[in-house]
XYZ file of C-alpha atoms in Angstrom:
534
model
C 16.228 -11.323 9.543
C 16.382 -7.981 7.735
C 16.973 -7.937 4.003
C 16.489 -5.570 1.068
C 14.558 -6.764 -1.981
C 13.903 -5.140 -5.327
C 10.442 -3.750 -6.171
C 9.631 -6.717 -8.412
C 10.205 -9.193 -5.588
C 8.283 -6.938 -3.224
C 5.294 -6.829 -5.537
C 5.361 -10.603 -5.907
C 5.249 -10.895 -2.111
C 2.242 -8.573 -1.938
C 0.368 -10.746 -4.443
C 1.465 -14.102 -3.004
C -1.920 -14.765 -1.403
C -0.224 -15.362 1.940
C -0.382 -13.360 5.132
C 2.024 -10.429 5.031
C 2.108 -6.807 6.127
C 3.135 -4.072 3.688
C 3.897 -1.065 5.887
C 4.494 2.408 4.510
C 6.475 4.085 7.272
C 6.387 7.552 5.744
C 4.292 10.331 7.239
C 0.707 11.146 6.279
C 1.536 13.784 3.688
C 4.029 11.565 1.907
C 1.689 8.581 1.998
C -1.223 10.569 0.600
C 0.802 11.904 -2.302
C 1.440 8.390 -3.585
C 1.811 4.869 -2.195
C 1.527 1.269 -3.413
C -2.097 0.140 -3.460
C -1.937 -2.321 -0.573
C 0.586 -0.459 1.571
C -0.772 0.325 5.037
C 0.154 3.622 6.708
C 2.339 3.047 9.764
C 4.129 6.345 10.272
C 7.627 6.152 11.696
C 6.656 8.854 14.198
C 4.490 6.313 16.066
C 5.970 3.088 14.714
C 6.319 1.053 17.911
C 2.797 1.846 19.097
C 1.056 1.335 15.765
C 2.756 -1.833 14.591
C 1.607 -3.991 17.503
C -1.976 -3.031 16.676
C -1.684 -3.442 12.917
C 0.515 -6.562 12.962
C -0.050 -8.451 16.228
C 1.869 -11.598 15.188
C 5.630 -11.090 15.177
C 6.250 -13.941 12.727
C 4.183 -12.353 9.935
C 6.468 -11.237 7.086
C 6.894 -7.455 7.091
C 7.596 -5.430 3.966
C 8.686 -1.840 4.620
C 8.715 1.052 2.197
C 10.087 4.537 2.810
C 10.860 7.545 0.629
C 14.205 6.191 -0.499
C 15.795 8.008 2.436
C 16.976 5.038 4.504
C 14.415 5.396 7.282
C 13.126 1.897 6.531
C 16.427 0.449 7.754
C 16.116 2.342 11.025
C 12.503 1.210 11.324
C 13.518 -2.377 10.603
C 16.023 -2.282 13.441
C 13.344 -0.971 15.782
C 10.912 -3.689 14.665
C 13.514 -6.411 15.100
C 13.942 -5.140 18.635
C 10.218 -5.714 19.164
C 10.576 -9.336 18.102
C 9.567 -9.258 14.428
C 11.632 -11.906 12.699
C 10.990 -11.558 8.948
C 11.555 -8.024 7.661
C 12.157 -6.954 4.071
C 12.798 -3.444 2.778
C 11.807 -2.251 -0.699
C 14.982 -1.080 -2.423
C 14.703 2.562 -3.422
C 11.522 3.122 -1.445
C 8.477 4.653 -3.098
C 10.571 6.322 -5.823
C 12.082 2.920 -6.629
C 8.603 1.394 -6.797
C 7.608 4.001 -9.386
C 10.825 3.574 -11.367
C 10.063 -0.145 -11.583
C 6.879 0.742 -13.467
C 4.428 0.237 -10.610
C 1.716 2.719 -9.711
C 1.745 4.958 -6.669
C -1.841 5.779 -5.688
C -2.745 9.160 -4.245
C -5.180 9.523 -1.351
C -6.070 7.374 1.640
C -8.114 4.203 2.181
C -7.563 3.482 -1.495
C -8.349 -0.278 -1.521
C -11.727 0.365 0.103
C -12.553 3.201 -2.267
C -11.462 1.130 -5.234
C -13.784 -1.630 -4.066
C -16.623 0.893 -4.032
C -15.924 1.839 -7.631
C -15.701 -1.808 -8.680
C -18.942 -2.536 -6.834
C -20.725 0.225 -8.711
C -19.601 -1.316 -12.008
C -20.672 -4.752 -10.772
C -24.050 -3.989 -9.195
C -25.175 -0.828 -10.998
C -27.079 0.722 -8.084
C -29.638 3.389 -8.845
C -28.223 6.895 -8.464
C -30.064 10.165 -7.900
C -28.727 13.576 -8.891
C -28.835 16.436 -6.362
C -31.367 18.351 -8.439
C -33.819 15.444 -8.401
C -33.235 14.899 -4.686
C -34.245 18.511 -4.044
C -37.527 17.881 -5.856
C -38.175 14.760 -3.802
C -37.253 16.484 -0.568
C -39.533 19.432 -1.287
C -42.381 16.985 -1.874
C -41.517 14.948 1.242
C -41.168 11.975 -1.091
C -37.850 10.567 0.089
C -35.972 9.350 3.169
C -32.394 10.637 3.104
C -29.623 8.989 5.129
C -25.971 9.881 5.589
C -23.775 6.766 5.747
C -20.886 8.416 7.609
C -20.106 8.410 11.351
C -21.599 11.154 13.536
C -18.362 13.155 13.669
C -18.142 13.447 9.900
C -21.872 14.126 9.665
C -21.533 17.075 12.060
C -18.819 18.665 9.927
C -21.180 18.964 6.968
C -24.170 17.143 5.502
C -27.040 17.563 3.096
C -29.910 19.350 4.871
C -32.559 16.938 6.053
C -30.264 13.908 6.132
C -30.403 11.483 9.053
C -27.104 10.077 10.288
C -27.222 6.278 10.106
C -23.859 4.864 9.052
C -23.547 1.836 6.822
C -24.480 -1.280 8.747
C -26.593 0.701 11.192
C -29.134 1.653 8.517
C -29.891 -1.951 7.585
C -29.866 -2.973 11.250
C -32.295 -0.234 12.310
C -34.449 -0.055 9.195
C -37.489 -1.731 10.739
C -37.361 0.659 13.695
C -37.687 3.613 11.325
C -41.122 2.483 10.188
C -40.671 3.717 6.615
C -43.271 2.983 3.920
C -41.983 0.315 1.523
C -42.721 2.481 -1.506
C -40.906 5.590 -0.232
C -37.481 5.916 -1.869
C -34.417 5.742 0.347
C -31.344 7.764 -0.629
C -27.949 6.962 0.896
C -25.222 9.591 0.713
C -21.756 10.293 2.058
C -19.059 12.887 1.421
C -18.142 11.498 -1.981
C -18.925 8.184 -3.566
C -17.843 5.021 -1.749
C -20.086 4.855 1.291
C -23.154 5.987 -0.627
C -22.592 3.314 -3.274
C -21.734 0.574 -0.784
C -24.605 1.574 1.481
C -27.212 1.530 -1.274
C -26.042 -1.829 -2.594
C -25.908 -3.323 0.894
C -29.402 -2.180 1.787
C -30.849 -3.844 -1.302
C -28.839 -7.009 -0.722
C -30.109 -7.115 2.838
C -33.581 -7.462 1.369
C -35.171 -4.009 1.436
C -38.032 -4.190 -1.041
C -38.436 -0.485 -1.771
C -36.399 1.738 -4.087
C -32.888 2.620 -2.894
C -30.602 5.213 -4.461
C -27.070 6.430 -3.912
C -26.715 10.213 -3.868
C -24.530 11.103 -6.823
C -21.129 12.200 -5.490
C -22.448 12.839 -1.984
C -22.001 16.175 -0.252
C -19.423 17.233 -2.820
C -21.842 16.595 -5.666
C -24.453 18.542 -3.718
C -22.116 21.533 -3.351
C -21.048 21.332 -6.997
C -24.722 21.503 -7.984
C -24.939 24.844 -6.198
C -26.720 23.769 -3.021
C -25.700 24.676 0.517
C -24.561 22.132 3.075
C -25.561 22.217 6.713
C -22.505 22.553 8.939
C -21.832 22.152 12.630
C -25.087 20.372 13.460
C -24.621 17.240 15.555
C -26.247 13.948 14.652
C -29.235 12.736 16.616
C -28.822 9.474 18.565
C -29.460 6.384 16.476
C -33.067 5.221 16.582
C -33.465 2.467 19.229
C -34.864 -0.971 18.419
C -37.905 -2.422 20.125
C -38.367 -6.181 20.292
C -40.213 -6.343 16.965
C -37.439 -4.370 15.265
C -34.797 -6.612 16.806
C -36.612 -9.656 15.480
C -36.775 -8.103 12.012
C -33.054 -7.269 12.061
C -32.175 -10.764 13.273
C -34.231 -12.370 10.493
C -32.749 -10.148 7.785
C -29.264 -10.939 9.052
C -29.839 -14.687 9.205
C -31.063 -14.762 5.627
C -28.189 -12.606 4.429
C -25.519 -14.663 6.202
C -26.933 -17.875 4.757
C -27.414 -16.470 1.270
C -23.807 -15.316 1.045
C -22.280 -18.297 2.908
C -20.750 -16.116 5.610
C -19.528 -18.326 8.482
C -20.960 -17.805 11.953
C -18.780 -19.054 14.811
C -19.503 -19.870 18.450
C -17.711 -18.517 21.496
C -15.734 -21.764 21.797
C -14.627 -21.426 18.190
C -13.657 -17.818 18.858
C -11.356 -18.977 21.652
C -9.749 -21.513 19.332
C -9.304 -18.981 16.534
C -7.714 -16.425 18.826
C -5.336 -19.070 20.181
C -4.300 -20.319 16.730
C -0.620 -19.358 16.274
C -0.657 -20.219 12.575
C -2.918 -17.335 11.568
C -3.391 -13.665 12.329
C -6.849 -13.107 13.774
C -8.274 -9.654 14.431
C -11.401 -9.312 16.574
C -13.704 -6.329 16.115
C -16.891 -5.206 17.809
C -18.828 -3.693 14.894
C -21.724 -2.308 16.914
C -22.253 1.394 17.560
C -19.858 3.161 19.892
C -22.551 3.529 22.544
C -23.260 -0.209 22.514
C -19.588 -1.142 22.596
C -18.967 1.131 25.577
C -22.022 -0.087 27.483
C -21.397 -3.779 26.773
C -17.668 -4.199 26.079
C -16.031 -7.350 24.766
C -12.663 -7.882 26.431
C -11.007 -9.443 23.387
C -12.339 -7.157 20.628
C -11.480 -3.657 19.451
C -14.293 -1.342 18.457
C -14.615 -0.719 14.725
C -18.042 0.391 13.466
C -19.299 -1.788 10.632
C -19.268 0.876 7.939
C -15.916 2.339 8.926
C -14.211 -1.041 9.019
C -15.141 -1.407 5.353
C -14.394 2.215 4.435
C -11.012 2.464 6.177
C -9.863 -1.137 6.516
C -6.187 -0.226 6.298
C -6.507 1.848 9.461
C -7.594 -1.211 11.438
C -5.910 -4.190 9.741
C -2.267 -4.321 8.726
C -2.056 -7.939 7.555
C -3.190 -8.979 4.095
C -5.454 -12.070 4.045
C -5.883 -12.023 7.819
C -8.826 -13.600 9.580
C -11.366 -11.071 10.897
C -13.794 -11.902 13.704
C -16.757 -9.534 13.491
C -18.833 -9.407 16.674
C -22.428 -8.200 16.591
C -25.593 -8.765 18.591
C -28.015 -9.626 15.775
C -25.720 -10.048 12.786
C -26.778 -7.441 10.228
C -23.870 -5.087 10.833
C -21.305 -7.880 10.954
C -22.823 -9.598 7.934
C -22.635 -6.532 5.716
C -19.072 -5.811 6.812
C -18.104 -9.439 6.146
C -19.661 -9.314 2.675
C -17.418 -6.423 1.648
C -14.285 -7.408 3.573
C -14.222 -10.796 1.872
C -14.083 -8.968 -1.446
C -11.020 -7.107 -0.180
C -9.227 -10.424 0.295
C -9.773 -11.061 4.004
C -11.381 -14.037 5.744
C -14.272 -12.637 7.789
C -16.321 -14.625 10.277
C -19.308 -13.481 12.310
C -19.681 -14.060 16.052
C -23.065 -13.283 17.581
C -22.809 -11.740 21.026
C -24.151 -13.847 23.873
C -23.073 -14.711 27.400
C -20.472 -17.127 26.059
C -18.854 -14.486 23.862
C -18.882 -11.958 26.685
C -16.913 -14.456 28.768
C -14.069 -14.773 26.230
C -10.969 -13.318 27.842
C -8.371 -11.042 26.352
C -5.534 -13.564 26.576
C -4.171 -13.086 23.086
C -4.137 -9.307 22.773
C -1.142 -7.734 21.014
C 1.649 -7.089 23.468
C 2.485 -3.390 23.774
C 5.936 -2.356 22.712
C 8.471 -2.162 25.540
C 8.030 1.121 27.334
C 10.747 3.711 26.810
C 10.712 6.229 29.619
C 12.509 9.376 28.492
C 13.976 11.754 31.023
C 11.580 14.565 31.921
C 12.404 18.160 32.766
C 10.246 20.809 34.409
C 9.069 23.542 32.015
C 10.542 26.375 34.096
C 13.908 24.628 34.373
C 13.865 23.826 30.664
C 13.174 27.437 29.788
C 16.016 28.671 32.003
C 18.410 26.210 30.362
C 17.283 27.233 26.881
C 17.740 30.922 27.735
C 21.240 30.169 29.001
C 22.155 28.948 25.531
C 23.018 25.404 26.600
C 19.879 23.664 25.317
C 17.758 23.616 22.151
C 14.008 23.045 21.945
C 12.666 20.660 19.296
C 8.918 20.899 18.633
C 7.472 17.579 17.424
C 3.836 18.664 17.238
C 1.907 18.746 13.972
C 3.277 21.216 11.454
C 0.037 23.208 11.385
C 0.119 23.590 15.168
C 3.735 24.790 14.999
C 2.877 27.329 12.320
C 0.113 28.763 14.490
C 2.052 28.864 17.742
C 5.450 27.817 19.028
C 8.033 28.903 21.540
C 10.450 31.442 20.132
C 13.624 29.674 19.053
C 12.061 26.212 18.853
C 12.664 24.334 15.630
C 10.095 22.011 14.110
C 11.072 18.449 13.302
C 9.684 14.977 12.823
C 11.162 11.790 14.167
C 12.207 10.626 10.695
C 14.282 13.789 10.199
C 15.410 14.347 13.746
C 19.036 13.416 13.150
C 19.389 16.059 10.439
C 17.707 18.650 12.650
C 20.306 18.274 15.407
C 23.340 17.347 13.319
C 25.236 20.612 13.800
C 24.049 21.327 17.322
C 25.736 19.749 20.348
C 23.578 21.505 22.912
C 21.241 19.493 25.100
C 17.931 18.691 23.380
C 14.525 19.267 24.930
C 11.424 17.869 23.231
C 7.760 18.837 23.193
C 4.893 17.019 21.480
C 1.170 16.411 21.881
C 1.584 12.644 21.714
C 3.464 10.562 24.267
C 4.198 7.913 21.639
C 5.884 10.499 19.428
C 7.931 11.749 22.370
C 9.010 8.253 23.376
C 10.053 7.323 19.852
C 12.011 10.518 19.307
C 13.730 10.254 22.694
C 14.669 6.661 21.948
C 16.232 7.739 18.650
C 18.131 10.581 20.287
C 19.648 8.085 22.700
C 20.709 6.037 19.690
C 22.330 9.137 18.206
C 24.451 9.482 21.334
C 22.256 12.202 22.809
C 21.242 10.433 26.003
C 21.091 13.768 27.837
C 17.944 14.754 25.927
C 14.709 15.210 27.863
C 11.020 15.842 27.324
C 9.404 18.944 28.775
C 6.740 18.098 31.330
C 3.426 19.572 30.218
C 4.757 20.245 26.743
C 4.240 23.392 24.708
C 1.529 24.876 26.914
C 3.594 24.414 30.059
C 6.420 26.410 28.489
C 4.023 29.224 27.618
C 2.652 29.150 31.156
C 6.234 29.387 32.429
C 6.745 32.605 30.489
C 8.084 31.496 27.114
C 7.525 33.936 24.265
C 4.983 32.647 21.750
C 5.474 33.263 18.038
C 3.855 32.114 14.784
C 5.373 31.193 11.425
C 2.705 30.761 8.712
C 5.224 29.516 6.149
C 7.590 27.554 8.398
C 7.816 24.660 7.992
C 7.301 24.960 4.254
C 4.702 22.848 2.497
C 7.457 20.550 1.248
C 8.883 20.146 4.738
C 5.482 19.539 6.368
C 5.407 15.852 5.483
C 2.874 15.135 8.217
C 0.068 17.034 6.471
C -1.977 15.434 3.693
C -2.355 18.214 1.139
C -4.082 16.131 -1.546
C -7.412 17.970 -2.083
C -7.432 18.623 1.669
C -9.935 21.497 1.463
C -12.559 19.790 -0.687
C -15.041 19.818 2.200
C -14.419 23.478 3.008
C -15.844 25.056 -0.119
C -13.023 24.504 -2.628
C -15.098 23.234 -5.549
C -12.064 22.710 -7.772
C -10.655 20.370 -5.124
C -13.979 18.501 -5.080
C -13.892 18.099 -8.849
C -10.318 16.844 -8.641
C -11.191 14.402 -5.859
C -14.228 12.949 -7.631
C -12.259 12.542 -10.862
C -9.525 10.794 -8.870
C -12.007 8.445 -7.216
C -13.728 7.545 -10.482
C -10.324 6.950 -12.059
C -9.047 4.453 -9.493
C -10.113 1.299 -11.343
C -8.288 2.383 -14.495
C -5.028 2.584 -12.517
C -5.101 -1.065 -11.440
C -2.740 -3.534 -13.043
C -3.839 -7.132 -13.571
C -2.376 -8.415 -10.305
C -3.992 -5.621 -8.300
C -7.352 -6.197 -9.967
C -7.242 -9.906 -9.079
C -6.909 -9.036 -5.386
C -10.528 -7.827 -5.386
C -12.702 -10.922 -5.122
C -15.998 -9.469 -6.249
C -19.263 -11.156 -5.408
C -21.175 -12.331 -8.455
C -24.685 -10.847 -8.841
C -25.595 -13.597 -11.316
C -25.069 -16.486 -8.935
C -28.552 -17.852 -8.319
C -27.808 -18.898 -4.754
C -26.600 -15.445 -3.892
C -29.408 -13.379 -5.312
C -31.226 -11.232 -2.772
C -34.732 -12.345 -1.917
C -37.565 -11.078 -4.075
């Protein structure tokens, strides 16, 4: 069933407390310029591939929002073809949402970042300014950790920081052998992960002083200090048996103190087989551990990133989340925060029984669409003959830097307009097979079944002799809806962008309406049972 509902009814559905998926099918640039708080990005360019991962149960109600351009109806038809049975479209799209008086939030991962701001208000973690951190560092009086993943750490970090993402720091703390009285500082690129990391470390029972670095690497740069760039993270410190015992004990106390359920492998099987609920299973260990000791039924999502970017992993509000971990600290911390985002997290400790759980209930991939392929040399000859047109579906920035002369840039959502006045045969290139398949499927629906994808893509055409050109201003910024422009260069030295970003982040809570604020189920620091150990 596909229906259109007004923004008021859509908002009521979002706040119903029931499982539902609010999918924003616009592209990354459009999404980042403003979206409803709990809308999950599911770009139309990769719709069929992304939706089965984000919404594995086809009976979960879907709510789609577009830019008021009608693409949601096309997307709904595609989703119905995949077996989704309850699909609603927000009338008027994102512009209609705003006209109804509801807020569109800029940025990405906004619920998680809003939780970080709320947590700071709730827990009041100690914060250290960059200038004071410099004094401590010069005196070797501090241990500085970066709570981001290794890839982000390598891009830029405060000099002297050690990469130990949230979850990993608490898990590996005993292995570091730090003096209890030596302050620990947790930082990130901005605010959220530093705040969440510092709070989590104290709640896990660390007795020494813990601080969040004020405004992370951006605060550091704004204070006039240089960042270290292009230096890879060291491997995470390994745990010996004593450190494993310490991590296990910290985790057990934390899970009990915060009443976080721990389930057995038999219970995991039952939960995964339960058709009445959506259950996601995640391996929250480090990437190296997940690769070396894979769980057939679980996707890898590092503990800290699952909290920081939940909407990139989970598309269903109020879903059940199985968090798999060897000793429990990483899963426990993730569960603590994810519960406050409105999910139902459970911890599963990895043992032989859990390793034996099979992948019987994995999301079914969307039906394969096999577009016709054409050799690059043959495609180029046909294009030169004037009987075919080349559509370049790569990222707009890649097109600006290099494309085949005569190729036009387009995105799947605007493909019909791009070819409307051209009856020549269409050839497609892209860097993503999912994008190619989706666009080719749509072309067939437009009556252009003679379209084909170029084998080997853009590079194959260049190798076949195509003339390469650049167009720094084409597509225009307005046309390049795939690129998130919102303070995009804040990590590349644009201090004004950093100031704008930090002001945006600190202003998130003030943008919440009452219904949105109620969705955050904050833990209560004053509950005696839930106080961290002395």
